[in-house]
Short mmCIF file of C-alpha atoms in Angstrom, two decimals:
data_model
loop_
_atom_site.label_atom_id
_atom_site.label_comp_id
_atom_site.label_asym_id
_atom_site.label_seq_id
_atom_site.Cartn_x
_atom_site.Cartn_y
_atom_site.Cartn_z
CA MET D 935 -125.99 -30.85 -114.79
CA LEU D 936 -124.08 -34.02 -114.18
CA LEU D 937 -125.43 -36.12 -111.31
CA VAL D 938 -123.01 -38.70 -109.93
CA ALA D 939 -124.16 -41.50 -107.64
CA LEU D 940 -121.82 -44.07 -106.21
CA ALA D 941 -123.98 -47.16 -106.10
CA ALA D 942 -121.75 -49.45 -104.11
CA CYS D 943 -118.58 -48.64 -102.25
CA SER D 944 -117.44 -50.52 -99.20
CA SER D 945 -114.24 -51.61 -97.49
CA ASP D 946 -113.79 -55.01 -95.93
CA ALA D 947 -111.12 -55.48 -93.30
CA THR D 948 -111.04 -59.20 -92.56
CA ASN D 949 -110.43 -60.39 -89.03
CA THR D 950 -107.81 -63.13 -89.26
CA SER D 951 -107.04 -63.46 -85.63
CA GLY D 952 -108.43 -66.95 -85.49
CA ALA D 953 -108.97 -66.55 -81.73
CA PRO D 954 -112.49 -67.53 -80.58
CA PRO D 955 -113.87 -65.72 -77.50
CA THR D 956 -113.16 -67.16 -74.05
CA PRO D 957 -115.70 -68.17 -72.91
CA SER D 958 -118.46 -68.02 -75.51
CA SER D 959 -122.03 -69.11 -75.94
CA ALA D 960 -124.18 -70.03 -78.90
CA GLY D 961 -127.91 -69.92 -78.38
CA ASP D 962 -128.70 -71.64 -75.09
CA VAL D 963 -125.34 -73.50 -74.92
CA HIS D 964 -122.43 -72.00 -72.96
CA VAL D 965 -118.87 -73.37 -72.66
CA SER D 966 -116.07 -72.22 -70.34
CA PHE D 967 -112.91 -73.59 -68.74
CA ASP D 968 -113.13 -73.94 -64.95
CA ASP D 969 -109.71 -72.24 -64.88
CA ALA D 970 -109.35 -69.98 -67.93
CA SER D 971 -106.07 -68.35 -66.88
CA ALA D 972 -102.91 -68.78 -68.95
CA ARG D 973 -100.78 -71.64 -67.62
CA THR D 974 -97.04 -72.18 -67.82
CA LEU D 975 -95.83 -75.80 -67.86
CA ALA D 976 -92.46 -77.51 -67.86
CA PRO D 977 -91.65 -79.61 -70.95
CA GLY D 978 -93.43 -82.96 -70.78
CA ALA D 979 -95.58 -81.96 -67.80
CA GLU D 980 -99.22 -83.02 -67.58
CA LEU D 981 -102.24 -80.89 -66.76
CA GLU D 982 -105.89 -81.81 -66.24
CA LEU D 983 -108.22 -79.59 -68.24
CA ALA D 984 -111.86 -79.23 -67.20
CA ALA D 985 -114.43 -77.56 -69.44
CA ARG D 986 -117.93 -76.81 -68.22
CA VAL D 987 -120.92 -76.83 -70.56
CA SER D 988 -124.43 -75.67 -69.75
CA PRO D 989 -127.07 -76.87 -69.75
CA ALA D 990 -125.66 -79.91 -67.94
CA ASP D 991 -127.46 -82.55 -69.97
CA GLY D 992 -124.65 -84.88 -71.02
CA ARG D 993 -123.56 -82.88 -74.06
CA ALA D 994 -120.29 -83.92 -75.70
CA VAL D 995 -117.30 -81.56 -75.47
CA ARG D 996 -114.52 -81.72 -78.04
CA PHE D 997 -110.98 -80.56 -77.23
CA ALA D 998 -108.43 -79.40 -79.82
CA LEU D 999 -104.92 -77.91 -79.88
CA LEU D 1000 -104.58 -74.64 -81.78
CA ASP D 1001 -101.57 -72.80 -83.20
CA ASP D 1002 -98.31 -74.78 -83.32
CA ALA D 1003 -98.48 -77.08 -80.29
CA ALA D 1004 -95.37 -79.07 -81.34
CA ASP D 1005 -95.59 -82.58 -79.83
CA SER D 1006 -98.16 -81.67 -77.17
CA SER D 1007 -101.04 -84.14 -76.96
CA LEU D 1008 -104.46 -84.70 -75.41
CA ALA D 1009 -105.47 -87.95 -73.69
CA ASP D 1010 -109.07 -87.64 -74.97
CA VAL D 1011 -110.42 -85.31 -77.61
CA GLU D 1012 -114.17 -85.89 -77.22
CA ILE D 1013 -115.80 -86.49 -73.83
CA ALA D 1014 -119.42 -86.53 -72.66
CA SER D 1015 -119.97 -84.05 -69.84
CA ASP D 1016 -121.07 -85.39 -66.46
CA ALA D 1017 -124.08 -84.49 -64.32
CA GLU D 1018 -122.41 -81.19 -63.35
CA GLY D 1019 -121.66 -80.31 -66.97
CA LEU D 1020 -117.91 -81.01 -66.65
CA ALA D 1021 -115.79 -82.70 -69.31
CA ARG D 1022 -112.20 -83.54 -68.37
CA THR D 1023 -109.11 -84.47 -70.35
CA ARG D 1024 -105.35 -84.48 -69.73
CA LEU D 1025 -102.82 -82.44 -71.63
CA ARG D 1026 -99.20 -83.54 -72.03
CA ALA D 1027 -96.98 -80.52 -72.73
CA ALA D 1028 -94.52 -80.42 -75.60
CA SER D 1029 -90.89 -81.38 -75.17
CA ARG D 1030 -89.67 -77.90 -76.15
CA ALA D 1031 -90.54 -74.25 -75.59
CA VAL D 1032 -93.79 -73.38 -77.34
CA THR D 1033 -97.03 -71.43 -76.82
CA PHE D 1034 -100.46 -72.56 -77.99
CA ARG D 1035 -104.15 -72.61 -77.12
CA VAL D 1036 -106.50 -75.44 -76.15
CA ARG D 1037 -110.06 -75.07 -77.40
CA ALA D 1038 -113.17 -76.72 -75.97
CA THR D 1039 -116.30 -76.76 -78.13
CA SER D 1040 -119.84 -78.02 -77.76
CA GLY D 1041 -121.95 -77.36 -80.81
CA ALA D 1042 -121.21 -73.80 -81.89
CA ALA D 1043 -120.11 -72.61 -78.42
CA ALA D 1044 -116.38 -72.53 -77.65
CA ALA D 1045 -113.78 -71.47 -75.09
CA THR D 1046 -109.98 -71.33 -75.20
CA ARG D 1047 -107.14 -71.51 -72.68
CA THR D 1048 -103.53 -70.44 -73.29
CA ILE D 1049 -100.64 -72.79 -72.50
CA SER D 1050 -96.98 -71.75 -72.42
CA VAL D 1051 -94.30 -74.45 -72.24
CA GLY D 1052 -91.06 -72.98 -70.89
CA GLY D 1053 -88.07 -75.08 -71.77
CA ALA D 1054 -85.73 -72.88 -69.73
CA GLY D 1055 -88.24 -70.74 -67.87
CA THR D 1056 -90.10 -67.66 -68.99
CA ALA D 1057 -89.54 -63.95 -69.60
CA SER D 1058 -91.69 -60.88 -70.22
CA ILE D 1059 -91.84 -58.43 -73.13
CA ALA D 1060 -92.91 -54.81 -72.63
CA VAL D 1061 -94.19 -53.79 -76.05
CA THR D 1062 -94.74 -50.32 -77.46
CA ALA D 1063 -96.16 -49.56 -80.89
CA ARG D 1064 -94.41 -46.98 -83.07
CA TYR D 1065 -96.84 -45.58 -85.66
CA ASP D 1066 -96.45 -42.43 -87.78
CA GLY D 1067 -99.41 -42.91 -90.12
CA LYS D 1068 -102.57 -40.85 -90.50
CA ARG D 1069 -105.17 -43.37 -89.40
CA ALA D 1070 -106.77 -43.11 -85.96
CA ALA D 1071 -105.08 -45.65 -83.68
CA THR D 1072 -107.36 -45.64 -80.64
CA ALA D 1073 -106.25 -48.84 -78.92
CA TRP D 1074 -103.40 -51.30 -79.31
CA THR D 1075 -103.09 -55.05 -78.78
CA ALA D 1076 -99.81 -56.96 -78.58
CA THR D 1077 -99.53 -60.74 -78.88
CA ALA D 1078 -96.69 -63.25 -78.89
CA SER D 1079 -96.37 -66.63 -80.56
CA THR D 1080 -93.65 -69.24 -80.98
CA SER D 1081 -94.87 -70.28 -84.43
CA GLY D 1082 -94.44 -68.67 -87.84
CA ARG D 1083 -92.29 -65.77 -89.00
CA CYS D 1084 -92.99 -62.10 -89.62
CA SER D 1085 -92.28 -62.73 -93.30
CA ASP D 1086 -95.05 -65.34 -93.61
CA LEU D 1087 -97.68 -62.71 -94.46
CA SER D 1088 -97.56 -59.75 -96.83
CA THR D 1089 -99.97 -57.69 -94.70
CA PRO D 1090 -98.69 -55.92 -91.56
CA VAL D 1091 -101.69 -57.11 -89.52
CA ARG D 1092 -101.07 -60.68 -88.34
CA PRO D 1093 -103.40 -63.14 -86.60
CA ASP D 1094 -103.25 -62.81 -82.82
CA GLY D 1095 -100.86 -65.10 -80.97
CA PRO D 1096 -101.69 -67.15 -77.86
CA LEU D 1097 -100.09 -64.70 -75.40
CA GLU D 1098 -101.84 -61.33 -75.37
CA ALA D 1099 -101.61 -57.93 -73.72
CA ALA D 1100 -103.63 -54.77 -74.34
CA GLY D 1101 -102.41 -51.17 -74.23
CA PRO D 1102 -101.41 -48.64 -73.24
CA SER D 1103 -98.98 -50.69 -71.11
CA MET D 1104 -98.58 -53.84 -73.17
CA ARG D 1105 -96.55 -56.31 -71.11
CA ILE D 1106 -96.67 -59.92 -72.29
CA ASP D 1107 -95.82 -62.33 -69.48
CA GLY D 1108 -95.08 -66.05 -69.59
CA VAL D 1109 -93.04 -65.94 -72.81
CA PRO D 1110 -90.95 -69.14 -73.00
CA VAL D 1111 -87.19 -68.74 -73.07
CA GLY D 1112 -85.28 -70.68 -75.71
CA ALA D 1113 -87.77 -70.28 -78.56
CA ARG D 1114 -87.99 -67.74 -81.36
CA VAL D 1115 -90.87 -65.42 -80.45
CA VAL D 1116 -92.96 -63.54 -82.99
CA VAL D 1117 -94.40 -60.35 -81.46
CA ALA D 1118 -97.26 -58.65 -83.29
CA VAL D 1119 -99.03 -55.37 -82.58
CA ARG D 1120 -102.24 -54.10 -84.11
CA SER D 1121 -104.82 -51.36 -83.76
CA GLY D 1122 -108.08 -52.87 -84.91
CA HIS D 1123 -107.42 -54.60 -88.22
CA ALA D 1124 -106.13 -51.66 -90.23
CA ILE D 1125 -102.75 -50.96 -88.55
CA GLY D 1126 -100.16 -53.53 -87.54
CA GLY D 1127 -96.53 -54.53 -87.21
CA CYS D 1128 -94.33 -57.48 -86.35
CA ALA D 1129 -90.91 -58.21 -84.80
CA GLU D 1130 -88.97 -61.33 -83.79
CA LEU D 1131 -86.89 -62.17 -80.72
CA ASP D 1132 -84.70 -65.23 -80.14
CA ASP D 1133 -82.43 -64.21 -77.26
CA LEU D 1134 -84.67 -63.84 -74.21
CA SER D 1135 -83.15 -64.65 -70.82
CA LEU D 1136 -84.80 -66.24 -67.79
CA GLY D 1137 -86.82 -63.67 -65.84
CA GLU D 1138 -85.92 -60.84 -68.20
CA VAL D 1139 -88.32 -57.99 -68.97
CA ARG D 1140 -87.40 -57.00 -72.53
CA GLU D 1141 -88.49 -53.62 -73.88
CA LEU D 1142 -89.47 -53.87 -77.53
CA ALA D 1143 -90.70 -51.13 -79.89
CA VAL D 1144 -92.54 -52.49 -82.92
CA THR D 1145 -93.02 -50.31 -86.00
CA ALA D 1146 -96.61 -50.41 -87.25
CA THR D 1147 -97.82 -49.52 -90.74
CA ASP D 1148 -101.15 -49.29 -92.52
CA ALA D 1149 -102.73 -52.42 -93.93
CA PRO D 1150 -104.26 -51.99 -97.40
CA LEU D 1151 -108.02 -51.84 -97.43
CA LEU D 1152 -109.89 -54.47 -99.40
CA VAL D 1153 -112.32 -52.49 -101.52
CA ALA D 1154 -115.42 -54.21 -102.87
CA PRO D 1155 -116.29 -53.83 -106.60
CA LEU D 1156 -117.17 -50.21 -107.28
CA THR D 1157 -119.87 -49.09 -109.71
CA ALA D 1158 -120.86 -45.58 -110.74
CA THR D 1159 -124.13 -44.40 -112.29
CA LEU D 1160 -124.05 -41.22 -114.39
CA GLY D 1161 -127.24 -39.34 -115.22
CA LEU D 1162 -127.86 -36.32 -117.49
CA VAL D 1163 -130.58 -33.77 -116.66
CA PRO D 1164 -132.27 -32.46 -118.78
CA PRO D 1165 -132.21 -35.22 -121.41
CA LEU D 1166 -130.62 -33.02 -124.14
CA GLY D 1167 -127.79 -32.00 -121.78
CA PRO D 1168 -124.46 -30.45 -122.81
CA PRO D 1169 -122.66 -31.31 -126.06
CA PRO D 1170 -120.95 -34.74 -126.34
CA ALA D 1171 -117.41 -33.32 -126.21
CA LEU D 1172 -118.07 -31.70 -122.82
CA ILE D 1173 -119.69 -34.91 -121.54
CA ALA D 1174 -116.55 -36.88 -122.52
CA GLU D 1175 -114.32 -34.35 -120.73
CA TRP D 1176 -116.44 -34.56 -117.56
CA ARG D 1177 -116.36 -38.33 -117.74
CA ASP D 1178 -112.56 -38.41 -117.98
CA ARG D 1179 -112.16 -35.93 -115.11
CA PHE D 1180 -114.60 -37.91 -112.97
CA MET D 1181 -112.79 -41.20 -113.57
CA LYS D 1182 -109.41 -39.61 -112.81
CA GLN D 1183 -110.65 -38.21 -109.51
CA LEU D 1184 -112.42 -41.43 -108.58
CA LEU D 1185 -109.69 -43.92 -109.41
CA GLY D 1186 -106.54 -41.79 -109.30
CA GLY D 1187 -105.19 -43.37 -112.47
CA ALA D 1188 -105.72 -46.95 -111.25
#
């Protein structure tokens, strides 16, 4: 009797979204934006950003621009919170159409807020995912970004963009007109697709179907333990045949 035990076999699907939760807490520290809604700004416009940290004990809050923020800038990047736990800074929007996120952190706790700079106004994209694979696609997420290209990554599952919409009706609002927009869809981190648009019009609601495919699974090192019972077992030639058949079934010729 040939006993086969697979000692270690696992798949690792890495989350590369790069989007921290909004808001989030770490231990006893909690950070959130007073207004966490996505905001659309005109090029060069200024906006006061207020992040609240608790407990309100004068903790420092650090602000940072994520994604491709072009020439956007922050007046202050590290501010001590006041007696109410508020830390304030001013954002100057980029001079061209772009989407990005502002992150506020205090220790390990963080929060993000989405900013969309509309050079010539904004449009909306109604996204549908077209998938013919065999994996179970239970829920879809669509995101849009003004940075990067679909060809930047070899995997069909891209990091999430600043502008997001969840299915089944995935409508992304506040997309700046005048910029190339990268639209990505994914179901979990195993199915995804990408498409680009560069001809949006002011106020338009563009319907876009994005073809999604399977992302390859990252398989951890695989080991197999073979045992023979009883010790004398079958003759060596039969053992070799079983071994070859086992390896063929296990690895498929890889």
